[in-house]
PDB file of C-alpha atoms in Angstrom:
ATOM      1  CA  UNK A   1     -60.527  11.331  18.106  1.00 46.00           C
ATOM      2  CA  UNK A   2     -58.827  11.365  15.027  1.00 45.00           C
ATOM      3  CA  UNK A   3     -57.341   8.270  12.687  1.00 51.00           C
ATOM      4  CA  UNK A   4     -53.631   9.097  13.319  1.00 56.00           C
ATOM      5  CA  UNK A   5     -52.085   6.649  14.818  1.00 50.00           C
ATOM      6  CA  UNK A   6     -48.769   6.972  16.179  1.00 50.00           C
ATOM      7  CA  UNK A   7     -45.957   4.824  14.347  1.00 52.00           C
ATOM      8  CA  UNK A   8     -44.562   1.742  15.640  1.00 56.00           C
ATOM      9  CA  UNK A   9     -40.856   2.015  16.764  1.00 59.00           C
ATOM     10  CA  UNK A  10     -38.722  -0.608  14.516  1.00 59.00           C
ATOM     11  CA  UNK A  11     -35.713  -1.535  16.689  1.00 61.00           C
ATOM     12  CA  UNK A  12     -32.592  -0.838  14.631  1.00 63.00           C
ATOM     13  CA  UNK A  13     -30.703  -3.074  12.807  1.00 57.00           C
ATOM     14  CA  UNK A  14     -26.353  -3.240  13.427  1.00 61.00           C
ATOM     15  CA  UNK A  15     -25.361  -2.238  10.516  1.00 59.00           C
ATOM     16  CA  UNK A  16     -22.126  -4.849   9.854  1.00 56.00           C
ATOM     17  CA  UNK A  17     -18.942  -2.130   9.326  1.00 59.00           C
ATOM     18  CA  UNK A  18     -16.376  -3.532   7.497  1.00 61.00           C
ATOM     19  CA  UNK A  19     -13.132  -4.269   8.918  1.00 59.00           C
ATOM     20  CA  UNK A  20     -10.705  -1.195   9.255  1.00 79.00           C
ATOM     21  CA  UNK A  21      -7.969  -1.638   7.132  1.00 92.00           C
ATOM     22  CA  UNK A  22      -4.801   0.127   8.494  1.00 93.00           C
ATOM     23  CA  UNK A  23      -2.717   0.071   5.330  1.00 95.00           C
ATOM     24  CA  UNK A  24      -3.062  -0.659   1.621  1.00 96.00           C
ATOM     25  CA  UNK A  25       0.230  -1.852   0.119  1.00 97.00           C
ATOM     26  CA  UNK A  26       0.295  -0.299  -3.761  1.00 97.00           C
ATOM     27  CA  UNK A  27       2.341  -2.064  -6.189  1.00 97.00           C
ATOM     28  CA  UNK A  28       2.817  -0.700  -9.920  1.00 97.00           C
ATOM     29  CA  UNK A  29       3.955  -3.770 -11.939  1.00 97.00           C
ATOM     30  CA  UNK A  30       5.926  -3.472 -15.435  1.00 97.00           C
ATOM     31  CA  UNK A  31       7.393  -6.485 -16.872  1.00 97.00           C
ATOM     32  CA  UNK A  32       8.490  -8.193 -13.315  1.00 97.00           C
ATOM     33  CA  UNK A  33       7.796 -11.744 -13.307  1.00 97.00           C
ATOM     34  CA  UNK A  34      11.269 -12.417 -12.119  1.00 95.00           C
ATOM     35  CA  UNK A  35      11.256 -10.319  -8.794  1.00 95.00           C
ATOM     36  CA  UNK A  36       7.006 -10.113  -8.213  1.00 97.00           C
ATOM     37  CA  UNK A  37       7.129 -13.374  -6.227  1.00 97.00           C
ATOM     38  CA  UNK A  38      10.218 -12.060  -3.537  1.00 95.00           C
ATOM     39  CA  UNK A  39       8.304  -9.114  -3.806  1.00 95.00           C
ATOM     40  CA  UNK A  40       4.805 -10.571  -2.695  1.00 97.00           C
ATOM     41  CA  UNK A  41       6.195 -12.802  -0.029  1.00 96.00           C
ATOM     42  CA  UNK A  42       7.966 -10.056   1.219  1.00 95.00           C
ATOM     43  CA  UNK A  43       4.214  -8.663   2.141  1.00 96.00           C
ATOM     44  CA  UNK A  44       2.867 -11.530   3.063  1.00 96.00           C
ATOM     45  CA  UNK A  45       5.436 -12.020   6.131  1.00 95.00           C
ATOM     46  CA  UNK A  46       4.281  -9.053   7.897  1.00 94.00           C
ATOM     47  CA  UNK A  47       4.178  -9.748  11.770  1.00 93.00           C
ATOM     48  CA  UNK A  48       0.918  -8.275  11.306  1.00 94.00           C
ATOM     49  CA  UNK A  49      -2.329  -9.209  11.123  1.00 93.00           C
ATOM     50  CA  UNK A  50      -3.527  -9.521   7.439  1.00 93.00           C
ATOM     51  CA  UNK A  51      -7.219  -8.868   7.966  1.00 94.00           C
ATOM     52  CA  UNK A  52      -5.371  -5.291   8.881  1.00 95.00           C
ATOM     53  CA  UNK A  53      -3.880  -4.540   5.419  1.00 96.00           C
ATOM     54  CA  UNK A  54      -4.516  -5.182   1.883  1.00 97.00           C
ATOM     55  CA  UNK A  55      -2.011  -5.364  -1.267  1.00 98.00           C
ATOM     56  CA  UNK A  56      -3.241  -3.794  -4.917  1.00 98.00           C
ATOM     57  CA  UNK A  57      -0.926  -4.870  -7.990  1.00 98.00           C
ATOM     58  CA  UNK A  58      -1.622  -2.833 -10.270  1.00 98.00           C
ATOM     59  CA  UNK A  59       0.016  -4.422 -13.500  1.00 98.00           C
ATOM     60  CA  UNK A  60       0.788  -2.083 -16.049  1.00 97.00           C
ATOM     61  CA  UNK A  61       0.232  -4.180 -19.308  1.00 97.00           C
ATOM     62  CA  UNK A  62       3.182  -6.629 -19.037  1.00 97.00           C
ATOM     63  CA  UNK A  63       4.346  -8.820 -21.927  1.00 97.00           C
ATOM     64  CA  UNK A  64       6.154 -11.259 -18.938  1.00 98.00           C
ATOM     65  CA  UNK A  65       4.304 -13.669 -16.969  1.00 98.00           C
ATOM     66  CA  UNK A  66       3.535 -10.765 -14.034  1.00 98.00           C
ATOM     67  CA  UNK A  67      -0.040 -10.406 -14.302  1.00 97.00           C
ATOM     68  CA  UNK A  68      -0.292 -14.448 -14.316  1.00 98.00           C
ATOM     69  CA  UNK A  69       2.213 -15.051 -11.591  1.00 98.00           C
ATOM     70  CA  UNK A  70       0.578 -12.023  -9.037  1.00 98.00           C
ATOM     71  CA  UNK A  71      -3.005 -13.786  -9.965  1.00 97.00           C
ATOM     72  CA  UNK A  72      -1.753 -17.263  -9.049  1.00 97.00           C
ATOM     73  CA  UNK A  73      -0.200 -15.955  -5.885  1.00 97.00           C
ATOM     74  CA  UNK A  74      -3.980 -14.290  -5.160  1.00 97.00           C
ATOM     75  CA  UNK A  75      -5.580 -17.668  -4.785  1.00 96.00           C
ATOM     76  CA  UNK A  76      -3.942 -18.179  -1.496  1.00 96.00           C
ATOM     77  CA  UNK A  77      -4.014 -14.416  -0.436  1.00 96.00           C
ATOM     78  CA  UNK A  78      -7.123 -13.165  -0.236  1.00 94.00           C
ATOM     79  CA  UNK A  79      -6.116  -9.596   0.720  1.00 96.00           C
ATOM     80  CA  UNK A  80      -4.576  -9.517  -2.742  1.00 98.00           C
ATOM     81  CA  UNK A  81      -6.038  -7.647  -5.577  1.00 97.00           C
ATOM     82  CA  UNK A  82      -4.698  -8.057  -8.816  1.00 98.00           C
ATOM     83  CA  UNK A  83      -5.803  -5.265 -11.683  1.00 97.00           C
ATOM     84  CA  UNK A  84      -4.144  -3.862 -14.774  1.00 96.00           C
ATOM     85  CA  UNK A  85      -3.990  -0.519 -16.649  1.00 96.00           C
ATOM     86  CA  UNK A  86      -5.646  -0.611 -20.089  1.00 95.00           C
ATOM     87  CA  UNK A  87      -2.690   0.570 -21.883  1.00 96.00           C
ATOM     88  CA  UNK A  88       0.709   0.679 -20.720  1.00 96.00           C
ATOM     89  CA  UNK A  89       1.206   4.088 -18.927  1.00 94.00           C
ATOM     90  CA  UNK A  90       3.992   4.129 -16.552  1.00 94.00           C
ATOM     91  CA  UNK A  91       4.621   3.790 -12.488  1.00 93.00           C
ATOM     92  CA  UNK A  92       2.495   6.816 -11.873  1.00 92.00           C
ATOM     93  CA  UNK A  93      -0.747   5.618 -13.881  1.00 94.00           C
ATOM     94  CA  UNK A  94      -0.286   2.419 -12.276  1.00 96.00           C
ATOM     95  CA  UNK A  95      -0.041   3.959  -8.676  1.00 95.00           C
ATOM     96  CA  UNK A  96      -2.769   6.389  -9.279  1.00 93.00           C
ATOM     97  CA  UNK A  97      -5.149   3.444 -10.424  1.00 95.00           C
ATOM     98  CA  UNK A  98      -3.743   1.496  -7.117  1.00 96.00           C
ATOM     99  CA  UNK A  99      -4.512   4.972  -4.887  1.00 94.00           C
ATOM    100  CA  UNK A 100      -8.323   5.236  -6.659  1.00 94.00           C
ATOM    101  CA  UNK A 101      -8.667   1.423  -4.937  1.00 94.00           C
ATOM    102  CA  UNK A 102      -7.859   1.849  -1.795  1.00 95.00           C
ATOM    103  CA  UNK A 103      -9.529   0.462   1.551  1.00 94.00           C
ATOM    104  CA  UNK A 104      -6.843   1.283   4.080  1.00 94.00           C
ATOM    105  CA  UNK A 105      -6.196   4.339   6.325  1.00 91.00           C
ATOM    106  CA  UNK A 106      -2.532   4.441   5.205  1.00 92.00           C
ATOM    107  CA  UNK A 107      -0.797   3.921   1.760  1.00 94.00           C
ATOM    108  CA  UNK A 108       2.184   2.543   1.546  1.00 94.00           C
ATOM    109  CA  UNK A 109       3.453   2.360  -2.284  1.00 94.00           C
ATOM    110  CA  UNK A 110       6.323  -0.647  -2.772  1.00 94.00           C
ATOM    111  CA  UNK A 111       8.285  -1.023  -6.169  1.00 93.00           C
ATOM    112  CA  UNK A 112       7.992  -4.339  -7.979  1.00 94.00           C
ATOM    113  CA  UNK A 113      11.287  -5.571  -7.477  1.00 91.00           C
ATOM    114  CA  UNK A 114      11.779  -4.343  -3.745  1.00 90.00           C
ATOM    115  CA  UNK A 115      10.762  -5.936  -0.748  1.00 91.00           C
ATOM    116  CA  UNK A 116       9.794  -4.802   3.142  1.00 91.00           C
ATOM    117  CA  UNK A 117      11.162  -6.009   5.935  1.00 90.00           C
ATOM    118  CA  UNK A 118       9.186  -8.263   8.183  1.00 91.00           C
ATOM    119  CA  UNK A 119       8.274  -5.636  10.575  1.00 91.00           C
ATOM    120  CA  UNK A 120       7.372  -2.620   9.109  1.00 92.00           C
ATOM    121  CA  UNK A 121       3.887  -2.737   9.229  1.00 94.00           C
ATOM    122  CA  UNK A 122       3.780  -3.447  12.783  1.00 94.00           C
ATOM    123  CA  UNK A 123       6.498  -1.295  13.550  1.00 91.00           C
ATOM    124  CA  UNK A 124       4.626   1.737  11.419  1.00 91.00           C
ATOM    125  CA  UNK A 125       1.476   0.960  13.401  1.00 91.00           C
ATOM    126  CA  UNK A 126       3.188   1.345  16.563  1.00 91.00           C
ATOM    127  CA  UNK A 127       4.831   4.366  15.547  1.00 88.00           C
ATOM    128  CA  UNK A 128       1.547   6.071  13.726  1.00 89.00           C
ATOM    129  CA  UNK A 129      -0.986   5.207  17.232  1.00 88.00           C
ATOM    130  CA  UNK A 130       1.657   7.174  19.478  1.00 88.00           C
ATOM    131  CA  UNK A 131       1.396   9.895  17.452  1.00 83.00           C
ATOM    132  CA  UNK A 132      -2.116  10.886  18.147  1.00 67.00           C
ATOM    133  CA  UNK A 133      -3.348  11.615  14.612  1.00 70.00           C
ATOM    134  CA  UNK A 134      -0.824  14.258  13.569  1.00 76.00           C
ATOM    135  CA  UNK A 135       0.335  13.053  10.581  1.00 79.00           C
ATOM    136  CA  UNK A 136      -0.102  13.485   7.340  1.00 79.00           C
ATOM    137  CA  UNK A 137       2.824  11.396   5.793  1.00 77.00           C
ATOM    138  CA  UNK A 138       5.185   8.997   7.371  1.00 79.00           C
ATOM    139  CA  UNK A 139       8.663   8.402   5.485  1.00 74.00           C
ATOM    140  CA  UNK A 140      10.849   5.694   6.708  1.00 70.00           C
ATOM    141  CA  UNK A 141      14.162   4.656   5.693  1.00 62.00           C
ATOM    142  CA  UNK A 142      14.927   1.638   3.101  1.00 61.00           C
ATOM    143  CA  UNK A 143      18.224  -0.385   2.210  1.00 58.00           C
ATOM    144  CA  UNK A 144      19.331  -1.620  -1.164  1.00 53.00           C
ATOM    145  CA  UNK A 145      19.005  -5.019  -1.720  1.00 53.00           C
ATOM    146  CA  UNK A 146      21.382  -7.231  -4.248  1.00 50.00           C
ATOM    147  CA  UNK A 147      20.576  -9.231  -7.262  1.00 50.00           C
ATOM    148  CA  UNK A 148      20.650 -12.110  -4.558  1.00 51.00           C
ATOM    149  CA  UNK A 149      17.904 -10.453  -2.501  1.00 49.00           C
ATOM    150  CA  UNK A 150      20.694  -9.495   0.459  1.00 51.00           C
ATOM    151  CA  UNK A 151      20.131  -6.328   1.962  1.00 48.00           C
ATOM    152  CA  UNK A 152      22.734  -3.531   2.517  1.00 49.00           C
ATOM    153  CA  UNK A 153      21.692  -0.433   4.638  1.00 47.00           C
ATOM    154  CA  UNK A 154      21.990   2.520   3.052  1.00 45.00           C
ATOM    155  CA  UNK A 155      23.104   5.374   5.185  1.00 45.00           C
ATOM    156  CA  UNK A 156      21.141   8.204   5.887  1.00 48.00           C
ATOM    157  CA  UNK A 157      23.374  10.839   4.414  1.00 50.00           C
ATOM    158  CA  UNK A 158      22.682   8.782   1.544  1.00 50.00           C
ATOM    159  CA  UNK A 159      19.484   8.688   1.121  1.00 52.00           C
ATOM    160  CA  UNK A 160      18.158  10.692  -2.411  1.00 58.00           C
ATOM    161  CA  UNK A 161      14.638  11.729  -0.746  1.00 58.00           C
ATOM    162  CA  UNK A 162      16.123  13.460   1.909  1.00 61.00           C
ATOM    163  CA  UNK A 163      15.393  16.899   0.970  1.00 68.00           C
ATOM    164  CA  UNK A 164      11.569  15.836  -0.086  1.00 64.00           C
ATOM    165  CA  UNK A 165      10.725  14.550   3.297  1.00 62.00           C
ATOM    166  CA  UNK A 166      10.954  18.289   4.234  1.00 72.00           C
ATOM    167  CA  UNK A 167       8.003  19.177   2.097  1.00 75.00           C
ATOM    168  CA  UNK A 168       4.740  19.848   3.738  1.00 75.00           C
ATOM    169  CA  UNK A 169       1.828  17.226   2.649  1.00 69.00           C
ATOM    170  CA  UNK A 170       0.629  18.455  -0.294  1.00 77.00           C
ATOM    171  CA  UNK A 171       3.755  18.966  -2.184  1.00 79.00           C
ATOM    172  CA  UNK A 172       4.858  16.080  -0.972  1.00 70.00           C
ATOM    173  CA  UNK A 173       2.493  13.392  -2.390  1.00 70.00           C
ATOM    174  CA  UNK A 174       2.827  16.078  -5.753  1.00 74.00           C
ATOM    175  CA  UNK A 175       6.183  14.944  -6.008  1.00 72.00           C
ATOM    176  CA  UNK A 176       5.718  11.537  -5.884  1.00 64.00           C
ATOM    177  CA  UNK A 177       2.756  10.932  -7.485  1.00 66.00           C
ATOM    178  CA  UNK A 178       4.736  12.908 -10.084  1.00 66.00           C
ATOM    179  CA  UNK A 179       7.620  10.450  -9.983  1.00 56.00           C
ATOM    180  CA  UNK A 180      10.024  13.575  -9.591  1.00 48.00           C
ATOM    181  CA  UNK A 181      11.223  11.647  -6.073  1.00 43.00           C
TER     182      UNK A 181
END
């Protein structure tokens, strides 16, 4: 007989996952401390469960009260993550840093001074789970909204992305990442 002895089986341990994000909301900030809040609470409405979504403002050195108003606005929103660029660089930086943060499954990027309706996130979950992982990109059509914050639809044979929706994935996110959209 020889001194091996055979090794004791450790049980495994769960390994805690962390919760699937289905979106991350990216938000380049420039000098928007007058529209940021709307903008915010506009996210924040979601019928939509927000352990299922997080929101990166990404501030992009403002000499307005953005950064400080987004930050206060964190306290109570812990799905909110506030950072900034280190020199001012432009919607695309800003995005890019967002996009090198995310958690979520799906981006969705959101301009400073708009806003989503209530239900899109649900809505766009509904729509992406039917669709049995063929997509690459979702587009979805948006309204303008007034200095008041109303909303007017904007018709589809309006719409100035039209033609880009068209595009297959790659060139696509090109495009917008590129800010040529």
């Amino acid at each position: 007989m020889t001194g091996i002895a055979r090794p004791l089986a450790i049980p495994p341990v769960p390994i805690q996952a962390e919760p699937i994000l289905h979106f991350s909301v990216v938000i380049p900030a420039y000098n928007a401390a007058k529209d940021i809040s709307h903008c915010l609470a506009s996210v924040f409405v979601q019928e939509f469960d927000p352990a299922g979504y997080e929101v990166l403002l990404v501030d992009d050195c403002s000499t307005d009260a953005t950064r400080d108003i987004a930050s206060g606005i964190a306290h109570s929103h812990g799905n909110l993550r506030v950072m900034s660029t280190l020199k001012k660089s432009g919607p695309g930086i800003a995005r890019n840093i967002g996009v090198s943060q995310v958690r979520g499954r799906w981006i969705i990027f959101l301009d400073s001074d708009d806003t989503l309706a209530s239900n899109l996130l649900r809505h766009l979950k509904e729509f992406i789970d039917t669709q049995a992982g063929d997509l690459d990109a979702v587009g979805y059509n948006w309204s303008f909204a007034s200095a008041d914050h109303g909303n007017s639809s904007l018709p589809p044979a309006g719409r100035r992305d039209q033609a880009a929706l068209g595009l297959n994935r790659t060139d696509l996110l090109k495009k917008y990442l590129c800010l040529h959209m």
